[in-house]
XYZ file of N, CA, C and O in Angstrom:
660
model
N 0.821 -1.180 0.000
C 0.000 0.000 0.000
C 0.878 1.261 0.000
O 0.548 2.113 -0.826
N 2.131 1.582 0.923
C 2.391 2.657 1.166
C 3.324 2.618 -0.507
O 3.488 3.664 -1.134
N 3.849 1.265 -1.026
C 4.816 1.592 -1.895
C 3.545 2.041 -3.183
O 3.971 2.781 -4.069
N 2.568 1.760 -3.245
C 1.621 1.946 -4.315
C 1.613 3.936 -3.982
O 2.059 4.698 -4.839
N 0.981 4.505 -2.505
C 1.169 5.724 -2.482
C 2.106 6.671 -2.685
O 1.785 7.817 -2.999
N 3.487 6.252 -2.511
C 4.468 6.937 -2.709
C 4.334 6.999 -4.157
O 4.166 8.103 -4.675
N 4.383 6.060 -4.798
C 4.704 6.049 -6.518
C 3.792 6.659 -7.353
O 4.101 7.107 -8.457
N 2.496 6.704 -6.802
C 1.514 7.471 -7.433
C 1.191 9.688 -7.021
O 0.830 10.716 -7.595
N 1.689 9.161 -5.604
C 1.813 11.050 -4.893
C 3.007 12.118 -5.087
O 3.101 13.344 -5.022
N 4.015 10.859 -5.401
C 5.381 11.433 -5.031
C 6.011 11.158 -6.829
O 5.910 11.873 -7.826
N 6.637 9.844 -6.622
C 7.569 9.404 -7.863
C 6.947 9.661 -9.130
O 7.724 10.009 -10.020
N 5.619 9.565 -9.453
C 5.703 9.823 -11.132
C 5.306 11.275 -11.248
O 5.506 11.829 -12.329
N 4.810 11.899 -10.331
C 4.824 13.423 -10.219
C 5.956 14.487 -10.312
O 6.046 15.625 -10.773
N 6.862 13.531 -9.608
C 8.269 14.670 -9.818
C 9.178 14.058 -11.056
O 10.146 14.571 -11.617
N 8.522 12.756 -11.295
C 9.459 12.471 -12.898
C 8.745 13.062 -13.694
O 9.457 13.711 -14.459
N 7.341 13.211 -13.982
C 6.688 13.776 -14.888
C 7.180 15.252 -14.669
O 7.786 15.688 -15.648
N 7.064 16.120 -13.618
C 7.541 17.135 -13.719
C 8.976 17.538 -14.461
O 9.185 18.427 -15.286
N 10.118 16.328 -13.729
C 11.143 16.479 -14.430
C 11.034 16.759 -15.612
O 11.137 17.875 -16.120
N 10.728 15.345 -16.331
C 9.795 15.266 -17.731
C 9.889 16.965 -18.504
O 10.762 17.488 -19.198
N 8.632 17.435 -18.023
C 8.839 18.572 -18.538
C 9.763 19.742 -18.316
O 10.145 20.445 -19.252
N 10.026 19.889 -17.383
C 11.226 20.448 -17.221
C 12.515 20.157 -18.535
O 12.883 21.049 -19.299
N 12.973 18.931 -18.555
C 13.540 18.418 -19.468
C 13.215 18.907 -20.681
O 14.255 19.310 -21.202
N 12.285 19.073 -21.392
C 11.693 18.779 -22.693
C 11.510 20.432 -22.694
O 11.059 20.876 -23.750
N 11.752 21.242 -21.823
C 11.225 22.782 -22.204
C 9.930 23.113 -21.678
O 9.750 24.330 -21.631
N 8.904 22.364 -21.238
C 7.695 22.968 -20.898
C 7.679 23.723 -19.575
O 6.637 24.322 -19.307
N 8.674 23.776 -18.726
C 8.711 24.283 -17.790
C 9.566 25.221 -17.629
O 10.233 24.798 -18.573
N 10.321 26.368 -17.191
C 11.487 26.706 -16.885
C 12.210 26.658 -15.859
O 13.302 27.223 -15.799
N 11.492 25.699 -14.528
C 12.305 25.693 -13.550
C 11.059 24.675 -12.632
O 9.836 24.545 -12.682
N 12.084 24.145 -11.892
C 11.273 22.783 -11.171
C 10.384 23.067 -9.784
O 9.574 22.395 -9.145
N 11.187 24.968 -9.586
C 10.208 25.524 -8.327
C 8.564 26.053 -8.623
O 7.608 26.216 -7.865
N 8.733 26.219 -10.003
C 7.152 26.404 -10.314
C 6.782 27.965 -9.517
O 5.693 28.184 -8.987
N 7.541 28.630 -9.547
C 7.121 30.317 -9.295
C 6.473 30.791 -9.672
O 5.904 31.646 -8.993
N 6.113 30.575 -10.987
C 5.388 31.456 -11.993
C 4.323 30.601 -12.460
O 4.425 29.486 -12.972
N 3.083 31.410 -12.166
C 1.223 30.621 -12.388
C 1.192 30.084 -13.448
O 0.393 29.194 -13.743
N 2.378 30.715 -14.449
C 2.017 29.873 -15.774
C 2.755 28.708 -16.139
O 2.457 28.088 -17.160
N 3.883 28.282 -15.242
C 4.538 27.304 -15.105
C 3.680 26.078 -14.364
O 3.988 24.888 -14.431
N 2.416 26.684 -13.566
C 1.949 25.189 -12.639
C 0.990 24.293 -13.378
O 0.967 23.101 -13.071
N 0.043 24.843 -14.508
C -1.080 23.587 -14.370
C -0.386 22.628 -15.168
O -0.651 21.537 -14.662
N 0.433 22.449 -16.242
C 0.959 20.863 -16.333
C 1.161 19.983 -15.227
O 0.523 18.973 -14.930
N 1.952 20.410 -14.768
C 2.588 19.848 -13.458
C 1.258 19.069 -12.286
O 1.135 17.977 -11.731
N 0.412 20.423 -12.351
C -0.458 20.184 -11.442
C -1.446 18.929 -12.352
O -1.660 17.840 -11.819
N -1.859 19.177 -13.420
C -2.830 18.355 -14.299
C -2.396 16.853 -13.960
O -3.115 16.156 -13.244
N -0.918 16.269 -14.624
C -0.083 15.634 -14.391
C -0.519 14.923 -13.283
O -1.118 13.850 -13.350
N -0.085 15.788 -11.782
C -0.683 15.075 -9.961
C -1.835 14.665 -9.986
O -2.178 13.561 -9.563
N -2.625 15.560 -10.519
C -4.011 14.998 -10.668
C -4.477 13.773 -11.014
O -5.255 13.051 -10.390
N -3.846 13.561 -12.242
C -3.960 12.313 -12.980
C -3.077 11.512 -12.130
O -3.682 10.615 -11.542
N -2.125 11.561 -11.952
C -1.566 10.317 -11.094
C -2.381 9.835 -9.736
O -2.520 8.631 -9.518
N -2.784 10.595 -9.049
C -3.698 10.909 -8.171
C -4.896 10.100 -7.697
O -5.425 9.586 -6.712
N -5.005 10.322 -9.108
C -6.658 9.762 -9.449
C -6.327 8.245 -10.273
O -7.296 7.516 -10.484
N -5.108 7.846 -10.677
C -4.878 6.834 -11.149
C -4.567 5.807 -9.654
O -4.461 4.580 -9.656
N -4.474 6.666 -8.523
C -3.700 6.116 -7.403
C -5.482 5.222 -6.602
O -5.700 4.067 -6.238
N -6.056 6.032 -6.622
C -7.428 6.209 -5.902
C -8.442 5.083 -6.816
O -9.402 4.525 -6.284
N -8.092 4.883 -8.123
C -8.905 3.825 -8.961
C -7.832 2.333 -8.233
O -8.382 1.337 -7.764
N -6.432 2.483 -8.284
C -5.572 1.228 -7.893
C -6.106 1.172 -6.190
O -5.824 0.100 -5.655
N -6.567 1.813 -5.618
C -6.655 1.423 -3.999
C -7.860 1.050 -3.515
O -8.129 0.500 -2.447
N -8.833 1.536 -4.745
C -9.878 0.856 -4.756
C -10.510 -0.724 -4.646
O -11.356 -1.136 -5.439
N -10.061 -1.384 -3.741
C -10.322 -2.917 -3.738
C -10.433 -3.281 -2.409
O -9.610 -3.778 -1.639
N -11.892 -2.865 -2.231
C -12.468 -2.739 -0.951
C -11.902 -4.092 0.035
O -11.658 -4.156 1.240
N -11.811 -5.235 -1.196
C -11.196 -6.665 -0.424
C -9.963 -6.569 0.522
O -9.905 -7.253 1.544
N -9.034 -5.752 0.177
C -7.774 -5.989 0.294
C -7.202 -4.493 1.355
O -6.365 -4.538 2.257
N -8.044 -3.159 0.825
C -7.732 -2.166 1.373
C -9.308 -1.286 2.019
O -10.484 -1.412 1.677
N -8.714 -0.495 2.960
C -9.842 -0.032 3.300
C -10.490 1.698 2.702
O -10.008 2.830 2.753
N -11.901 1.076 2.117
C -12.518 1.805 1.719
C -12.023 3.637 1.786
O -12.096 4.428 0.846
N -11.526 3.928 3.205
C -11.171 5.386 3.590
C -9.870 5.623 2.913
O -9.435 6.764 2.752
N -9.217 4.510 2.497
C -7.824 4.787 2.013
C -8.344 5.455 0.256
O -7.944 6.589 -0.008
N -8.921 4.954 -0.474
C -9.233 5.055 -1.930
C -10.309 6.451 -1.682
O -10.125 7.338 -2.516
N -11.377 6.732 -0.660
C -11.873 8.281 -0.472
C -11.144 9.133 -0.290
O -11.281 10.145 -0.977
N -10.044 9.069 0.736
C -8.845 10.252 1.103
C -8.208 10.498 -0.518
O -8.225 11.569 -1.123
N -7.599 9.062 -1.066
C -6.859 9.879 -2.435
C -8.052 10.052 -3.366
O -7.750 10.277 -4.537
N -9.247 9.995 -3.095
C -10.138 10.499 -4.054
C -9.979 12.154 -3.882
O -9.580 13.039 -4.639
N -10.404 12.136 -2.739
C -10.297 13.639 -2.246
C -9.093 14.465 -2.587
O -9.016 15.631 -2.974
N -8.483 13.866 -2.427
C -6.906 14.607 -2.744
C -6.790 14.593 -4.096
O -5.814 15.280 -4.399
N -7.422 14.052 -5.228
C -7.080 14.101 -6.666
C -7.989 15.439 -6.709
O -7.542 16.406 -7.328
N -9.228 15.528 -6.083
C -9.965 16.355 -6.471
C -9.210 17.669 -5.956
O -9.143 18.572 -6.790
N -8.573 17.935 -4.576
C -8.472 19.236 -4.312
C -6.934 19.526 -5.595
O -6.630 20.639 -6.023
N -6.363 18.495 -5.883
C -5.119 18.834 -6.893
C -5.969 19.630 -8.174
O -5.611 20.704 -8.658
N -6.949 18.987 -8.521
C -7.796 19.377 -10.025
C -8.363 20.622 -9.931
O -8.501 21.440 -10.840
N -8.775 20.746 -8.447
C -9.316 22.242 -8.471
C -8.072 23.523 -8.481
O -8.023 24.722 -8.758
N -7.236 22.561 -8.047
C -6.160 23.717 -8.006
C -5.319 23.736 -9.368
O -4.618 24.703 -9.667
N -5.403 22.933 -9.935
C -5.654 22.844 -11.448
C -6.202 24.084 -12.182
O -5.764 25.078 -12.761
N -7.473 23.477 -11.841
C -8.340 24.804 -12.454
C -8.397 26.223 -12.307
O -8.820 27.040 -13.126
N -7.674 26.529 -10.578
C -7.660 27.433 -10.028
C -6.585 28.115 -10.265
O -6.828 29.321 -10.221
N -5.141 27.797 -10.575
C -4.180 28.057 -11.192
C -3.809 28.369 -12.998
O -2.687 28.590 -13.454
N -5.263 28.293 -13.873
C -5.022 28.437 -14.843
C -5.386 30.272 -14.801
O -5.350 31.099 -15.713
N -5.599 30.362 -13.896
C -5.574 32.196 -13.672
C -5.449 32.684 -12.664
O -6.092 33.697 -12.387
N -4.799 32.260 -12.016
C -5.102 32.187 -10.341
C -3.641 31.596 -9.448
O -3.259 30.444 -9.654
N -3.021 32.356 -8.624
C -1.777 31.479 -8.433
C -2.167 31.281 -6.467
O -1.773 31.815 -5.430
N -3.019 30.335 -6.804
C -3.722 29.606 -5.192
C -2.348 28.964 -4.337
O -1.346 28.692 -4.999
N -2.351 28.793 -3.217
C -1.274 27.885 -2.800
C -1.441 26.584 -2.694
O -2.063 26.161 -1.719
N -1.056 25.911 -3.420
C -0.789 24.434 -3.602
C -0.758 23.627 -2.114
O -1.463 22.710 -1.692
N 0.797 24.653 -1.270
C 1.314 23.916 -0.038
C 0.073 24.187 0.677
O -0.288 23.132 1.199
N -0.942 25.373 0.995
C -2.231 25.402 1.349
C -2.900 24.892 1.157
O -3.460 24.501 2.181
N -3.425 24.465 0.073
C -4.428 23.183 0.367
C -4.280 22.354 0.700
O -5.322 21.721 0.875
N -2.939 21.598 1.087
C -2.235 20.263 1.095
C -2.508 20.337 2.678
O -3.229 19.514 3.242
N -1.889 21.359 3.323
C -1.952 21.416 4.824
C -3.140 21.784 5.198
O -3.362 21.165 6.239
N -4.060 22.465 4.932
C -5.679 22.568 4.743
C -6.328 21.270 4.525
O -7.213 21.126 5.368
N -6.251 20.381 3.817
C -6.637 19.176 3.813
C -6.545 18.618 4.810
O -7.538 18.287 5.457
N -4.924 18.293 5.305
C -4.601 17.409 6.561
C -5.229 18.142 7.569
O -6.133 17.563 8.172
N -4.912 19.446 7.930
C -5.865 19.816 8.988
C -7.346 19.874 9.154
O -7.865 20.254 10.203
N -8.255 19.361 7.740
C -9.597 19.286 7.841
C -10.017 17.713 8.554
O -10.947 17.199 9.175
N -8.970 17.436 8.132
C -9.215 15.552 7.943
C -8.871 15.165 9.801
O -9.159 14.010 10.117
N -8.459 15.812 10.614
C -7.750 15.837 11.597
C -9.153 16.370 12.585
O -9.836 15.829 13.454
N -9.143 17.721 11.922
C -10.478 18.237 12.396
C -12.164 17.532 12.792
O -12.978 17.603 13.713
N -12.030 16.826 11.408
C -12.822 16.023 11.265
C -12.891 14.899 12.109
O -13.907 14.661 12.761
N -11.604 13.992 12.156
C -11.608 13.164 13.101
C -11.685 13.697 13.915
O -12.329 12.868 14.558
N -11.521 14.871 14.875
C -11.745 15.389 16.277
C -13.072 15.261 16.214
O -13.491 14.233 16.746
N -14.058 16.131 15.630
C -15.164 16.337 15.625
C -16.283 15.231 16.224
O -17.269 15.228 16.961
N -15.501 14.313 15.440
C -16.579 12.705 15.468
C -16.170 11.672 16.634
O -16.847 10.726 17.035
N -14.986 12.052 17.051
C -15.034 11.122 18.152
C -13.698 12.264 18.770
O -12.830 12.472 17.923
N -13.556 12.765 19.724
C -12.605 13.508 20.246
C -11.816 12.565 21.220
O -12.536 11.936 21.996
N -10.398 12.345 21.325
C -9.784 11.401 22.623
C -8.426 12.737 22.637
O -8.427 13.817 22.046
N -7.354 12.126 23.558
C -6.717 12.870 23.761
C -5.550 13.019 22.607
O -4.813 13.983 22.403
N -5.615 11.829 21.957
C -4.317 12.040 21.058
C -4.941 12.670 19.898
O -4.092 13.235 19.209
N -6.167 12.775 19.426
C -6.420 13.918 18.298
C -6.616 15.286 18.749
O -6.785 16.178 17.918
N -6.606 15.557 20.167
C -6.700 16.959 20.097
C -4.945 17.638 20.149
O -4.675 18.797 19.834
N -3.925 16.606 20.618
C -2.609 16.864 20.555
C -2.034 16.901 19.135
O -1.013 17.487 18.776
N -3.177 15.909 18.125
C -2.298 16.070 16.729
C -3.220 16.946 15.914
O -3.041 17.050 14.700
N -4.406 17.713 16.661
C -5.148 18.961 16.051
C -4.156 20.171 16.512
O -3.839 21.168 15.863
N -3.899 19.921 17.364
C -2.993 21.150 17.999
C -1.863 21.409 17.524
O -1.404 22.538 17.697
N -1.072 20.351 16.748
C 0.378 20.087 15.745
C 0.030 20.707 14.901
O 0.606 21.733 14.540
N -1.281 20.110 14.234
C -1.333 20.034 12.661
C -1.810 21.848 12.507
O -1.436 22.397 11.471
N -2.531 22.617 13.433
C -2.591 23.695 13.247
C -1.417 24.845 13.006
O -1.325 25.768 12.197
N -0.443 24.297 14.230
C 0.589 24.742 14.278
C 1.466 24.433 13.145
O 2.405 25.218 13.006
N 1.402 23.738 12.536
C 2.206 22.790 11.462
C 1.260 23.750 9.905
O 1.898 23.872 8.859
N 0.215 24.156 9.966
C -0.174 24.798 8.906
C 0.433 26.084 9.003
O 1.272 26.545 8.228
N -0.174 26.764 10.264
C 0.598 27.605 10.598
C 1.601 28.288 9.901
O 1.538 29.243 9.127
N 2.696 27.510 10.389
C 4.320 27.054 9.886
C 4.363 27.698 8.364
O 4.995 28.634 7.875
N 3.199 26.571 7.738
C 3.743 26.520 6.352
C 2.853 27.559 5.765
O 3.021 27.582 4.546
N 2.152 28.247 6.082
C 1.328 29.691 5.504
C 2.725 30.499 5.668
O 3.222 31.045 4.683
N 3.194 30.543 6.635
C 4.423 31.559 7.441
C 5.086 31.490 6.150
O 4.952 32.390 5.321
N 5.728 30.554 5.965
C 6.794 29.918 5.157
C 6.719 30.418 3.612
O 7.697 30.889 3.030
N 5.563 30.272 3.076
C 5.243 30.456 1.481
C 5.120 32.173 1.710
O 5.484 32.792 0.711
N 4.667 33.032 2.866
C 4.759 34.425 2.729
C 6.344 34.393 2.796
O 7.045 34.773 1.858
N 6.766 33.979 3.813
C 8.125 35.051 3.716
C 9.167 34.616 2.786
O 10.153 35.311 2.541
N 8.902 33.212 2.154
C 9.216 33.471 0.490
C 8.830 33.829 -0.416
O 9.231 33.549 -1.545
N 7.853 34.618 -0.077
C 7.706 35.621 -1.562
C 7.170 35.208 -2.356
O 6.928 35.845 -3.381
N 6.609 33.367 -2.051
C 6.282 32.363 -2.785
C 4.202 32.917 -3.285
O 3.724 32.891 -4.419
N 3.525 33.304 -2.074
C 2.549 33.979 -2.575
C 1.805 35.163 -1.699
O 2.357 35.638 -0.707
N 0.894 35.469 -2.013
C 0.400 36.620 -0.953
C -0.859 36.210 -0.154
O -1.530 35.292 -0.625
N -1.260 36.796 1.020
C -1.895 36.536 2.231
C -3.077 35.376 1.478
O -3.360 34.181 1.567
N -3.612 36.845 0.550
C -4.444 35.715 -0.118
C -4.770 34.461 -0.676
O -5.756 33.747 -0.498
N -3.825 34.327 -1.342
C -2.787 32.937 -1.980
C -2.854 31.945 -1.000
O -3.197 30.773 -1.159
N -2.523 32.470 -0.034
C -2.529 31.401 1.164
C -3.443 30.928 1.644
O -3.713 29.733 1.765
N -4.157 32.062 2.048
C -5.262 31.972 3.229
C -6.319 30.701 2.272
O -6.736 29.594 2.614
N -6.489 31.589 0.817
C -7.616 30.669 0.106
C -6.881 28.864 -0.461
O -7.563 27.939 -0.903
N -5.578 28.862 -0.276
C -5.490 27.709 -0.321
C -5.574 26.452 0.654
O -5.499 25.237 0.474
N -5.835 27.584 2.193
C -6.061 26.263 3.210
C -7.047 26.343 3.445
O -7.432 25.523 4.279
N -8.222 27.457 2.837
C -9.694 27.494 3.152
C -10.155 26.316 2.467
O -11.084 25.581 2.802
N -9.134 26.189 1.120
C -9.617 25.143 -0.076
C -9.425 23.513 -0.058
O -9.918 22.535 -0.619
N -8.065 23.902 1.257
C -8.416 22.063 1.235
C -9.128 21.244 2.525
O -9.224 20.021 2.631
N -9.644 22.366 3.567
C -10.122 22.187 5.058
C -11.708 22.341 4.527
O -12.647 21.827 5.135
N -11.849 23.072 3.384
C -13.045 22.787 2.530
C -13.954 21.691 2.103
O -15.038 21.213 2.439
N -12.950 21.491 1.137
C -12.939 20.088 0.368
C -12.986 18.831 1.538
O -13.580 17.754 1.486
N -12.326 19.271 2.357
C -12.610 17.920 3.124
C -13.633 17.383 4.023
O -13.985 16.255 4.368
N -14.115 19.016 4.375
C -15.912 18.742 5.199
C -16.474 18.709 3.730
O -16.929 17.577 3.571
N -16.571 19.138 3.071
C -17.738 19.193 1.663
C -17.767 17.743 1.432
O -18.894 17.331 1.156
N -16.757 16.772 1.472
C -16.603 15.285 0.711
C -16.607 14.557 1.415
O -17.012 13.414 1.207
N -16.077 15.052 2.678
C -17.074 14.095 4.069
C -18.860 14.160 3.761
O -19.604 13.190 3.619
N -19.189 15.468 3.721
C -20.544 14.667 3.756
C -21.306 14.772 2.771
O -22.525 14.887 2.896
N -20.759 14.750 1.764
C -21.122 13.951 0.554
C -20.873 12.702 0.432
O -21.430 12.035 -0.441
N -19.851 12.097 1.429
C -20.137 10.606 1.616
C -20.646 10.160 2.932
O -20.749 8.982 3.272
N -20.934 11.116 3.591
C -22.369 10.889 5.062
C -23.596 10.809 4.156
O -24.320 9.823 4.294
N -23.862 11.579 3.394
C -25.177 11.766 2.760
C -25.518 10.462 2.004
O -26.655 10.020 2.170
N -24.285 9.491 0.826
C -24.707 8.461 0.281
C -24.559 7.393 0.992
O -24.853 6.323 0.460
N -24.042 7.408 2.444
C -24.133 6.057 3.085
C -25.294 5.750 3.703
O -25.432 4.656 4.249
């Protein structure tokens, strides 16, 4: 399982990126510039979502594993979409996600070790909003709407799958 996630989140994302990089479609592998991201991003997506059809086998893996990378293909696609005019923060939704999903588990059953890893993971977004401002990487906005977008996405697709169960 974890070697199936790595290869689908991580490894063909940064070879495909390479990829273009290589070939000219990119000019640089930091992706600074809005018009450098949606390949790249399209690309995650699709791997993403190729990851979430392979984990799908309710026999073998559990159901929440193939919804989480469902979810996660989707918040990549929106940021997809959102980046074809729009330079959203990527690292924001990513940490927006984990902190919805965290949230979420607090919500539904609260014990002591999710309110210690709600209390990280805030701090840990925190961090990385900090981080993308004081590199210059994007502005308040940029940020703010990219962890609104994945702490979003993750109550919205929670109960859109409360609603069909």
């Amino acid at each position: 399982m974890l070697a199936i996630v790595f290869a689908f989140t991580f490894l063909l994302p940064s070879l495909g990126t390479g990829a273009l990089y290589w070939f000219g479609h990119v000019n640089s592998l930091l992706l600074r510039e809005r018009a450098q991201r949606p390949l790249p991003l399209l690309l995650a997506a699709f791997s993403f979502g190729v990851a979430a059809v392979v984990l799908y086998q309710p026999t073998i893996f559990d159901a929440l594993l193939s919804q989480i990378m469902t979810g996660m293909t989707l918040a990549v696609f929106i940021t997809f979409l959102l980046s074809l005019r729009w330079k959203i923060s990527a690292h924001g939704v990513g940490v927006g996600g984990a902190l919805g999903l965290l949230l979420l588990f607090h919500l539904t059953g609260p014990t002591a070790a999710t309110i210690w890893g709600l209390v990280s993971m805030v701090l840990l977004a925190g961090s990385v909003l900090s981080a993308r401002l004081a590199l210059d990487a994007h502005t308040p906005g940029e940020a703010w709407a990219g962890l609104c977008l994945g702490v979003g996405l993750v109550f919205g697709f929670s109960i859109g799958l409360w609603l069909n169960s």
